[in-house]
Structure formats: structure tokens, C-alpha cells
Short mmCIF file of C-alpha atoms in Angstrom, two decimals:
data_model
loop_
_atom_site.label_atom_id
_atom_site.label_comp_id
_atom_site.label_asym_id
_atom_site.label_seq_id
_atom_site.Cartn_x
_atom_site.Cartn_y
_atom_site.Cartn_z
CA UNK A 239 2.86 -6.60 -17.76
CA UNK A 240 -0.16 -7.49 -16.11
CA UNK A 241 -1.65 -9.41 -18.83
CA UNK A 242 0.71 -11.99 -18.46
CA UNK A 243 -0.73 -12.79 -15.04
CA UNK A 244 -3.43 -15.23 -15.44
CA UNK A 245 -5.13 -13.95 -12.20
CA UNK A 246 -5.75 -10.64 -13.47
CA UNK A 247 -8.22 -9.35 -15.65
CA UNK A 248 -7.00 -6.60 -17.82
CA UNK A 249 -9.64 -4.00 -19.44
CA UNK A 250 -8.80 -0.75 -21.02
CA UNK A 251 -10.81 2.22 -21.16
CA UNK A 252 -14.28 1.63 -22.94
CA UNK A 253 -13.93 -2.12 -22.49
CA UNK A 254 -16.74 -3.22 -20.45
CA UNK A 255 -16.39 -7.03 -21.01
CA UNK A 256 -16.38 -7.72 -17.41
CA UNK A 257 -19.97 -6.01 -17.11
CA UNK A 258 -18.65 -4.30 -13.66
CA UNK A 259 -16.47 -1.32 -12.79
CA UNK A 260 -12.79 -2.31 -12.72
CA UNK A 261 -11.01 -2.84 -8.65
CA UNK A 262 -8.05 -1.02 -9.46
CA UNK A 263 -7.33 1.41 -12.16
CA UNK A 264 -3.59 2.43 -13.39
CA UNK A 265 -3.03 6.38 -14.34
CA UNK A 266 -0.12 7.83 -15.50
CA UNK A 267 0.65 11.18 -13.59
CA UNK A 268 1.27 12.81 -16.61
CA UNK A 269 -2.69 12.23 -16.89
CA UNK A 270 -3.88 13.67 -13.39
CA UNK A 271 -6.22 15.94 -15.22
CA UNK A 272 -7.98 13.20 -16.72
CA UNK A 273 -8.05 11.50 -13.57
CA UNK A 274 -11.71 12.80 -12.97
CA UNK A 275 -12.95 12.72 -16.55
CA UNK A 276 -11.90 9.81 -17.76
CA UNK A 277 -12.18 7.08 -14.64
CA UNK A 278 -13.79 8.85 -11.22
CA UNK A 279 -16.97 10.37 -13.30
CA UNK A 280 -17.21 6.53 -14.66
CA UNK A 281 -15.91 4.96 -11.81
CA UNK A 282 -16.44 6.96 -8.50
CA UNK A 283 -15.29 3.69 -6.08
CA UNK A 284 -12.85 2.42 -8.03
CA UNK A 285 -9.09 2.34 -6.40
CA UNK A 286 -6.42 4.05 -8.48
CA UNK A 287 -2.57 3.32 -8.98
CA UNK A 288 -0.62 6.20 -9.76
CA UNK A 289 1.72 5.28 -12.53
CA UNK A 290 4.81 7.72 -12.50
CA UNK A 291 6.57 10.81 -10.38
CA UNK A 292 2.79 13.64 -9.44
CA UNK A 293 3.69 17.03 -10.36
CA UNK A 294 3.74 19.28 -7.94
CA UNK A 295 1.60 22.06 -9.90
CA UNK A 296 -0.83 19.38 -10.07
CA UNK A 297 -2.76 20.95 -6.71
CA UNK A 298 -3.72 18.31 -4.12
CA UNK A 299 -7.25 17.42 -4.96
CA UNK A 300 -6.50 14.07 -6.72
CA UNK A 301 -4.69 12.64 -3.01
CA UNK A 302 -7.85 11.38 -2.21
CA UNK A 303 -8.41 9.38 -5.17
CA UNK A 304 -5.04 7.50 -5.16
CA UNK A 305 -4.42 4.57 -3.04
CA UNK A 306 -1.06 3.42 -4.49
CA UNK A 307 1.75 5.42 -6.61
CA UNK A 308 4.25 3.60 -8.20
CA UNK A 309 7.77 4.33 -10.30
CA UNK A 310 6.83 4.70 -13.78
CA UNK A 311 10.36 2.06 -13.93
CA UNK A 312 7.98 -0.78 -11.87
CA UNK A 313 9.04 -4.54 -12.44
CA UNK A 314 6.43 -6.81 -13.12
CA UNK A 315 6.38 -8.50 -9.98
CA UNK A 316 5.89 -5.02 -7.73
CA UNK A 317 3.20 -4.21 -10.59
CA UNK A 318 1.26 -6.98 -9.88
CA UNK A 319 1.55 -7.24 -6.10
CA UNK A 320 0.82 -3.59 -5.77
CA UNK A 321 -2.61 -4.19 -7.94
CA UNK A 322 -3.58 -7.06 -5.72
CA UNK A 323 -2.70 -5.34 -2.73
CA UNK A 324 -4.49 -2.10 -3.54
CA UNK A 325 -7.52 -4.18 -4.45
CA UNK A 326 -7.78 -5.70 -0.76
CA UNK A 327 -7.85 -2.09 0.27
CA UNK A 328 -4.38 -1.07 1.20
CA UNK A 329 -2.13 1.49 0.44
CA UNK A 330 0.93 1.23 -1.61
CA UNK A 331 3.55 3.55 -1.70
CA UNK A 332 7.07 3.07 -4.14
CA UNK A 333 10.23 4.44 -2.58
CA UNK A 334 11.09 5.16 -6.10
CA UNK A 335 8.95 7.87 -6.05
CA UNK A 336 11.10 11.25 -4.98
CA UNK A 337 9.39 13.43 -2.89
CA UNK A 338 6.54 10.92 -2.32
CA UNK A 339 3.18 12.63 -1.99
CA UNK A 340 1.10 12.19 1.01
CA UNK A 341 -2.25 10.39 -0.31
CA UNK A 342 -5.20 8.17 0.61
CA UNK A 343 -7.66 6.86 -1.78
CA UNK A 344 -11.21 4.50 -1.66
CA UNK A 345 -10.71 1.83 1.27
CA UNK A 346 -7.72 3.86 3.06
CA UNK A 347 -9.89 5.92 5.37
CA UNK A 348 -7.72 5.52 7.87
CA UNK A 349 -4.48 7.26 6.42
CA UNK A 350 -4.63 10.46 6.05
CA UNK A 351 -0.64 11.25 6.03
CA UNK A 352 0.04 10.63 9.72
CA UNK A 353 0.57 7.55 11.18
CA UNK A 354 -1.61 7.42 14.58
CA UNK A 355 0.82 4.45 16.01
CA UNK A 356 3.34 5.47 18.39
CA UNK A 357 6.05 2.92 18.26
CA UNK A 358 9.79 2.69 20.02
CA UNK A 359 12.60 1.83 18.06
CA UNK A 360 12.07 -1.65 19.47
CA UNK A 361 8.72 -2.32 18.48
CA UNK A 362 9.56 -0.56 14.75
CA UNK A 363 12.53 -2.78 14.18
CA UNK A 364 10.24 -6.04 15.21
CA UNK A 365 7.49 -4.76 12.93
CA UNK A 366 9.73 -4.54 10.20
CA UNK A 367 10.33 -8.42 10.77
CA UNK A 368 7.25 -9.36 11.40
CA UNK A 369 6.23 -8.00 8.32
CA UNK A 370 9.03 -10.28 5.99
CA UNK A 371 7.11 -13.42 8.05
CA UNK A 372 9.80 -13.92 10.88
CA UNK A 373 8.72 -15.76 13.79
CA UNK A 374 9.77 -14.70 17.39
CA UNK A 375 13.25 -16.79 17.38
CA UNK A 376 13.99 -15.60 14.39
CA UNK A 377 12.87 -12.18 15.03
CA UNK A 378 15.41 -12.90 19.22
CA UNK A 379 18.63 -13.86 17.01
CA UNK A 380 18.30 -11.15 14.47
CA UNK A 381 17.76 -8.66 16.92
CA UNK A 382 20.15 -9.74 19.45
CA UNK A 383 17.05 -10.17 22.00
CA UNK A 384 15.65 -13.24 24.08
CA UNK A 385 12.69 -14.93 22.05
CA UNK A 386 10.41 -14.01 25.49
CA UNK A 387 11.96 -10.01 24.95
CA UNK A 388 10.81 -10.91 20.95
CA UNK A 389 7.29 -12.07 22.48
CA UNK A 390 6.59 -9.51 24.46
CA UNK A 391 7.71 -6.81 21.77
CA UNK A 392 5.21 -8.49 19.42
CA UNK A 393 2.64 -8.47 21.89
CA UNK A 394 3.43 -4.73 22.34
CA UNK A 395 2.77 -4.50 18.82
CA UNK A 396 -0.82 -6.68 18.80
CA UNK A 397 -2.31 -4.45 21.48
CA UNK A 398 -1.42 -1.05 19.89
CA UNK A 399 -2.42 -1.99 16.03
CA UNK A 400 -5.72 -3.98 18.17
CA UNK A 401 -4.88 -6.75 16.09
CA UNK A 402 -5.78 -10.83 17.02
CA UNK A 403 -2.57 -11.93 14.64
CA UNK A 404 0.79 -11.23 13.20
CA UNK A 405 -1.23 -11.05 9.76
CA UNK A 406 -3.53 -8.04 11.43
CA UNK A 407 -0.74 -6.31 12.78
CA UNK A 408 0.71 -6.43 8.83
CA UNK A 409 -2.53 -4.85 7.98
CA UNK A 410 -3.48 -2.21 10.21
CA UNK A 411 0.24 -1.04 10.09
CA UNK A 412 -0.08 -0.29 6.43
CA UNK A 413 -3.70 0.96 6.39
CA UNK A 414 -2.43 3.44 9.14
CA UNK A 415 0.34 4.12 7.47
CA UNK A 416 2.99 2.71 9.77
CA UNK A 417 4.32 0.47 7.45
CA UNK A 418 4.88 1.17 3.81
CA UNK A 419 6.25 -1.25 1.27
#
């Protein structure tokens, strides 16, 4: 799938055409064991993609290693967003996955399984909408709100995530685990 995306370099274990250590790696968690062997030992900074449900007996060591953990049934389209978005140091979590594990790999320092974000219902509902790119009249009408009531909410939200734009907030939600996609 990801080969068909011209933006994306694809390499496969023992290809070292690129002459550098891959951004994101893709495991299947039927593979966890190999997880160390086979791309930490060779790669200890590289970010991994979980391909597939973790199980359980698996212990909780490789949760630190993982950044992202996808459905084993991903489209394309998630596929490659959630490799782009794991490379820019995110987290990315697949609400396919039952039972999702709590996990934070290389770059996600700040997620550790808690989210340290207090938010009302208010502010959670206008995160939600900031995130899918609404503006503050949008964000009034869909809520029911006045767009000043949307502004301040918004503001609310810049202060506590110590962001300087709607983009930050985005960002610092997901890093701290607020927000998942």
C-alpha cells in the first residue's frame, strides 16, 4: 500500500538503499518478539507502527517502542497518514484495535497513558472541531453557542495545551494524549 505513494520511501529489512535508518518502521504484532532483534538492536530511534491486535501475553516491555498501532484491516489512506503522522512525532492510535493498549514510543515523551489536560465537556466537544479544521462560527452553529462563547472556549483551549494556534492545540492534544485519531 505504501508503495503506491510517491512521497514515501519504502525499504524492507536488509535494504539499506537510503544509506540512513528508516523514520517509521511497520511490525506485525504477531512479531513483537522480533521487535528488538530484528529493528530496535538495528534501529534504536526509529518510530514503530504496530500492525495488528498486541497479545496480551506479550508482557508490556515493547509499549515504549510503539508510537502508533493500527488494525491489521487498515485502508490505504489511514496507512499512509498514520506513517506520516508518526514520523512528525505523534502518536497514532486505531479504534479498530479492541482493548487498545496503552503505549508511547520515540518522540511521544509526553504520553505516558494519561492525559495531563483537564478539559469540560465544553472545551472537549470544541476540540473535537477544532481538530476537523472548523473555525469559531462554524464551531457557534454546530454547537448551538455564540461565535464569542466559541472564542472564548477556544481560547480556553490555547492556554491549557500552551499553544500560539489552532494547529498547536491539534498537536499538543495528541502528543498528550487528549486527542486520538
Amino acid at each position: 500500500m505504501l508503495e503506491a505513494e510517491s512521497t514515501i520511501t519504502v525499504q524492507s529489512e536488509g535494504d539499506d538503499r537510503l544509506g540512513r535508518p528508516p523514520d517509521v518502521a511497520l511490525v506485525d504484532a504477531g512479531a513483537l518478539r522480533l521487535l528488538d532483534p530484528l529493528v530496535l538492536d538495528r534501529w534504536p530511534h526509529v518510530r514503530v507502527i504496530l500492525i495488528g491486535q498486541p497479545d496480551p501475553e506479550d508482557g508490556a516491555e515493547w509499549r515504549q517502542a510503539v508510537s502508533g498501532v493500527l488494525s491489521a484491516h487498515v485502508h490505504a489512506a489511514v496507512l499512509i497518514t498514520a506513517v506520516r503522522a508518526v514520523a512528525n512525532g505523534l502518536l497514532v492510535a486505531d479504534p479498530d484495535v479492541d482493548d487498545l493498549p496503552l503505549f508511547g514510543g520515540t518522540g511521544a515523551d509526553a504520553m505516558r497513558g494519561e492525559a495531563t489536560v483537564a478539559l469540560t465537556p465544553r472545551e472537549r466537544q470544541v476540540l473535537d472541531l477544532v481538530a476537523r479544521g472548523y473555525p469559531n462560527k462554524s464551531i457557534a452553529y454546530e454547537l448551538g453557542i455564540t461565535e464569542h462563547t466559541a472564542k472564548f472556549h477556544v481560547g480556553s483551549l490555547l492556554a491549557k495545551f500552551g499553544a500560539a494556534s489552532r494547529a498547536e492545540i491539534v498537536t499538543n492534544a495528541t502528543r498528550s494524549g487528549v486527542l486520538t485519531f
